[in-house]
mmCIF file of C-alpha atoms in Angstrom:
data_model
loop_
_atom_site.group_PDB
_atom_site.id
_atom_site.type_symbol
_atom_site.label_atom_id
_atom_site.label_comp_id
_atom_site.label_asym_id
_atom_site.label_seq_id
_atom_site.Cartn_x
_atom_site.Cartn_y
_atom_site.Cartn_z
ATOM 1 C CA MET B 1 -10.503 -97.537 -35.789
ATOM 2 C CA PHE B 2 -8.951 -100.274 -33.992
ATOM 3 C CA GLY B 3 -10.136 -98.559 -30.563
ATOM 4 C CA LEU B 4 -6.742 -95.922 -31.787
ATOM 5 C CA PHE B 5 -8.831 -92.462 -31.065
ATOM 6 C CA LYS B 6 -10.822 -94.156 -28.007
ATOM 7 C CA LYS B 7 -10.719 -91.962 -24.950
ATOM 8 C CA LYS B 8 -8.690 -93.796 -22.132
ATOM 9 C CA THR B 9 -9.725 -93.389 -18.465
ATOM 10 C CA GLY B 10 -6.217 -94.549 -17.440
ATOM 11 C CA GLU B 11 -5.100 -96.497 -14.262
ATOM 12 C CA PRO B 12 -6.896 -95.589 -11.099
ATOM 13 C CA LYS B 13 -6.023 -92.378 -9.184
ATOM 14 C CA VAL B 14 -5.915 -91.861 -5.724
ATOM 15 C CA LEU B 15 -6.539 -88.878 -2.855
ATOM 16 C CA VAL B 16 -4.513 -89.441 -0.044
ATOM 17 C CA ALA B 17 -5.377 -88.938 3.432
ATOM 18 C CA THR B 18 -5.498 -85.358 4.614
ATOM 19 C CA GLN B 19 -4.612 -86.017 8.167
ATOM 20 C CA ASN B 20 -3.556 -88.237 10.659
ATOM 21 C CA GLY B 21 -6.089 -90.554 12.150
ATOM 22 C CA ARG B 22 -8.742 -92.862 10.854
ATOM 23 C CA SER B 23 -10.529 -92.678 7.660
ATOM 24 C CA VAL B 24 -14.695 -92.611 8.153
ATOM 25 C CA ASP B 25 -17.568 -93.398 5.798
ATOM 26 C CA ILE B 26 -18.782 -89.973 5.315
ATOM 27 C CA THR B 27 -22.340 -91.336 5.351
ATOM 28 C CA THR B 28 -21.776 -91.663 9.391
ATOM 29 C CA LEU B 29 -21.267 -88.359 10.254
ATOM 30 C CA PRO B 30 -23.866 -85.965 12.504
ATOM 31 C CA ASP B 31 -24.471 -83.851 9.717
ATOM 32 C CA PRO B 32 -26.855 -84.101 6.704
ATOM 33 C CA VAL B 33 -25.363 -82.133 4.193
ATOM 34 C CA PHE B 34 -22.281 -84.482 4.051
ATOM 35 C CA ALA B 35 -23.866 -87.879 5.198
ATOM 36 C CA GLU B 36 -26.206 -87.491 2.623
ATOM 37 C CA LYS B 37 -23.670 -86.556 0.183
ATOM 38 C CA MET B 38 -25.307 -83.098 -0.995
ATOM 39 C CA LEU B 39 -22.358 -81.555 -2.107
ATOM 40 C CA GLY B 40 -20.342 -84.770 -3.364
ATOM 41 C CA ASP B 41 -19.166 -88.043 -2.695
ATOM 42 C CA GLY B 42 -15.563 -89.050 -0.539
ATOM 43 C CA PHE B 43 -14.500 -89.648 2.825
ATOM 44 C CA ALA B 44 -13.815 -88.013 6.602
ATOM 45 C CA VAL B 45 -10.710 -88.356 8.450
ATOM 46 C CA ALA B 46 -11.207 -88.484 12.161
ATOM 47 C CA PRO B 47 -7.992 -86.542 13.038
ATOM 48 C CA SER B 48 -5.298 -87.315 15.639
ATOM 49 C CA ASP B 49 -3.770 -84.199 14.977
ATOM 50 C CA GLY B 50 -4.680 -80.323 13.512
ATOM 51 C CA ILE B 51 -2.514 -80.177 10.373
ATOM 52 C CA VAL B 52 -4.211 -80.348 7.304
ATOM 53 C CA ALA B 53 -2.653 -81.694 3.802
ATOM 54 C CA ALA B 54 -3.616 -81.755 0.160
ATOM 55 C CA PRO B 55 -5.452 -84.679 -0.820
ATOM 56 C CA ALA B 56 -3.877 -84.619 -4.162
ATOM 57 C CA ASP B 57 -1.738 -82.062 -6.703
ATOM 58 C CA GLY B 58 -3.685 -79.526 -8.103
ATOM 59 C CA GLU B 59 -4.705 -75.327 -7.550
ATOM 60 C CA ILE B 60 -6.287 -73.797 -5.117
ATOM 61 C CA ILE B 61 -9.311 -72.358 -6.279
ATOM 62 C CA ASP B 62 -11.071 -71.365 -2.938
ATOM 63 C CA VAL B 63 -10.250 -70.354 0.470
ATOM 64 C CA GLN B 64 -12.940 -69.501 3.083
ATOM 65 C CA ASP B 65 -12.848 -66.502 4.562
ATOM 66 C CA SER B 66 -13.688 -68.374 7.546
ATOM 67 C CA LEU B 67 -10.050 -70.397 6.829
ATOM 68 C CA HIS B 68 -12.355 -74.014 7.776
ATOM 69 C CA ALA B 69 -12.484 -74.889 3.857
ATOM 70 C CA TYR B 70 -10.415 -75.123 0.991
ATOM 71 C CA GLY B 71 -11.237 -75.446 -2.744
ATOM 72 C CA ILE B 72 -8.453 -77.518 -5.215
ATOM 73 C CA ARG B 73 -8.861 -78.104 -8.703
ATOM 74 C CA THR B 74 -6.685 -81.409 -9.794
ATOM 75 C CA ASP B 75 -4.753 -81.728 -12.738
ATOM 76 C CA ASP B 76 -7.488 -84.141 -14.323
ATOM 77 C CA GLY B 77 -10.145 -81.926 -13.304
ATOM 78 C CA LEU B 78 -11.631 -83.277 -10.026
ATOM 79 C CA GLU B 79 -12.955 -80.506 -7.737
ATOM 80 C CA ILE B 80 -12.317 -81.391 -4.254
ATOM 81 C CA LEU B 81 -13.588 -79.589 -1.103
ATOM 82 C CA VAL B 82 -11.345 -80.074 2.057
ATOM 83 C CA HIS B 83 -13.485 -79.060 4.738
ATOM 84 C CA ILE B 84 -12.223 -79.099 8.530
ATOM 85 C CA GLY B 85 -14.892 -79.833 11.184
ATOM 86 C CA ILE B 86 -18.784 -79.713 10.916
ATOM 87 C CA ASN B 87 -20.118 -76.227 11.475
ATOM 88 C CA THR B 88 -17.005 -74.626 12.011
ATOM 89 C CA VAL B 89 -17.914 -71.689 9.582
ATOM 90 C CA ALA B 90 -19.372 -70.462 12.548
ATOM 91 C CA LEU B 91 -15.857 -70.083 14.304
ATOM 92 C CA ASN B 92 -15.198 -67.515 11.917
ATOM 93 C CA GLY B 93 -11.581 -68.480 11.440
ATOM 94 C CA GLU B 94 -10.742 -68.940 15.006
ATOM 95 C CA GLY B 95 -8.628 -71.892 15.864
ATOM 96 C CA PHE B 96 -7.180 -71.966 11.708
ATOM 97 C CA GLN B 97 -4.392 -71.143 10.751
ATOM 98 C CA CYS B 98 -4.190 -70.998 6.562
ATOM 99 C CA HIS B 99 -1.002 -72.018 4.663
ATOM 100 C CA VAL B 100 -2.377 -71.209 1.549
ATOM 101 C CA LYS B 101 -3.684 -68.698 -1.347
ATOM 102 C CA VAL B 102 -6.269 -68.865 -3.891
ATOM 103 C CA GLY B 103 -3.787 -69.687 -7.123
ATOM 104 C CA ASN B 104 -1.589 -71.452 -5.124
ATOM 105 C CA ARG B 105 -0.283 -74.682 -6.738
ATOM 106 C CA VAL B 106 -0.166 -77.480 -3.875
ATOM 107 C CA LYS B 107 1.116 -81.333 -3.938
ATOM 108 C CA ALA B 108 -0.632 -84.294 -2.314
ATOM 109 C CA GLY B 109 0.472 -83.530 0.934
ATOM 110 C CA ASP B 110 1.600 -80.008 1.280
ATOM 111 C CA VAL B 111 0.067 -78.210 4.305
ATOM 112 C CA LEU B 112 -3.142 -76.049 3.346
ATOM 113 C CA ALA B 113 -4.071 -75.285 7.247
ATOM 114 C CA GLU B 114 -3.775 -75.903 11.073
ATOM 115 C CA ALA B 115 -6.744 -76.571 13.190
ATOM 116 C CA ASP B 116 -6.644 -76.122 16.939
ATOM 117 C CA LEU B 117 -8.710 -79.500 17.572
ATOM 118 C CA GLY B 118 -8.670 -78.623 21.319
ATOM 119 C CA LEU B 119 -10.505 -75.220 20.553
ATOM 120 C CA MET B 120 -13.041 -77.207 18.367
ATOM 121 C CA LYS B 121 -13.648 -79.286 20.852
ATOM 122 C CA GLU B 122 -14.053 -77.299 23.675
ATOM 123 C CA LYS B 123 -16.717 -74.943 21.677
ATOM 124 C CA GLY B 124 -18.656 -78.161 20.879
ATOM 125 C CA TYR B 125 -17.876 -78.952 17.282
ATOM 126 C CA GLU B 126 -16.933 -81.865 15.665
ATOM 127 C CA THR B 127 -13.548 -82.469 14.361
ATOM 128 C CA TYR B 128 -13.663 -84.703 11.436
ATOM 129 C CA THR B 129 -12.151 -83.283 7.978
ATOM 130 C CA ILE B 130 -14.101 -84.070 5.314
ATOM 131 C CA THR B 131 -12.664 -84.551 1.687
ATOM 132 C CA LEU B 132 -15.188 -84.189 -1.030
ATOM 133 C CA ILE B 133 -15.108 -84.677 -4.790
ATOM 134 C CA THR B 134 -17.862 -81.758 -5.838
ATOM 135 C CA ASN B 135 -18.210 -82.409 -9.447
ATOM 136 C CA MET B 136 -19.260 -85.834 -9.133
ATOM 137 C CA ASP B 137 -20.330 -86.420 -13.121
ATOM 138 C CA ALA B 138 -16.460 -86.491 -13.895
ATOM 139 C CA VAL B 139 -15.960 -89.712 -11.913
ATOM 140 C CA LYS B 140 -16.616 -92.819 -13.337
ATOM 141 C CA ASN B 141 -16.202 -94.751 -9.992
ATOM 142 C CA LEU B 142 -14.662 -94.448 -6.583
ATOM 143 C CA GLN B 143 -13.786 -96.616 -3.899
ATOM 144 C CA VAL B 144 -12.696 -95.711 -0.309
ATOM 145 C CA GLU B 145 -10.555 -97.549 2.147
ATOM 146 C CA TYR B 146 -11.610 -97.531 5.799
ATOM 147 C CA VAL B 147 -8.092 -97.270 7.555
ATOM 148 C CA ASP B 148 -5.690 -95.262 9.778
ATOM 149 C CA THR B 149 -4.196 -92.588 7.905
ATOM 150 C CA ILE B 150 -1.075 -90.704 7.727
ATOM 151 C CA ARG B 151 -1.322 -87.433 6.283
ATOM 152 C CA GLY B 152 -0.341 -87.103 2.481
ATOM 153 C CA GLU B 153 0.801 -90.619 2.359
ATOM 154 C CA THR B 154 -2.180 -93.059 3.211
ATOM 155 C CA PRO B 155 -4.271 -93.763 -0.151
ATOM 156 C CA VAL B 156 -7.672 -93.335 1.009
ATOM 157 C CA LEU B 157 -9.555 -93.058 -2.203
ATOM 158 C CA THR B 158 -9.173 -94.495 -5.533
ATOM 159 C CA TYR B 159 -11.400 -92.923 -8.250
ATOM 160 C CA ASN B 160 -11.482 -93.020 -12.664
ATOM 161 C CA ILE B 161 -12.061 -90.015 -14.589
ATOM 162 C CA GLY B 162 -15.532 -91.146 -16.415
#
């Protein structure tokens, strides 16, 4: 009646840069799992340093044993994967320092982990950090900006809950 009970999607929400560097289109990544959006849609950062931050406020729902990937559930129900490097699971945690644990609450910009980019490059791994929304069915639309990034500050992905 008069639209009083219509579900409102509200103002667009934002995911911020996980690292200092430059945001990159995931379809250009040298890994088909990310490039073909098999796990979800989002963005990558070509980092200039190894400090990795949360892209949004939420709860840590997963920390991989190899410390290369982190799951966050935002307050609006988005499930986000922050994946440091490509194929870096093979490092078995070498070169990664974790700053969170499952159940922790984080705010956008809080440090999740540190990665030794020099070690990753030395061992032949790409250093992109990928941020994906893994439950895309919850998203009405999204838009990514390809810009120079400041960890925890630069808006990179704008979305609406659908």
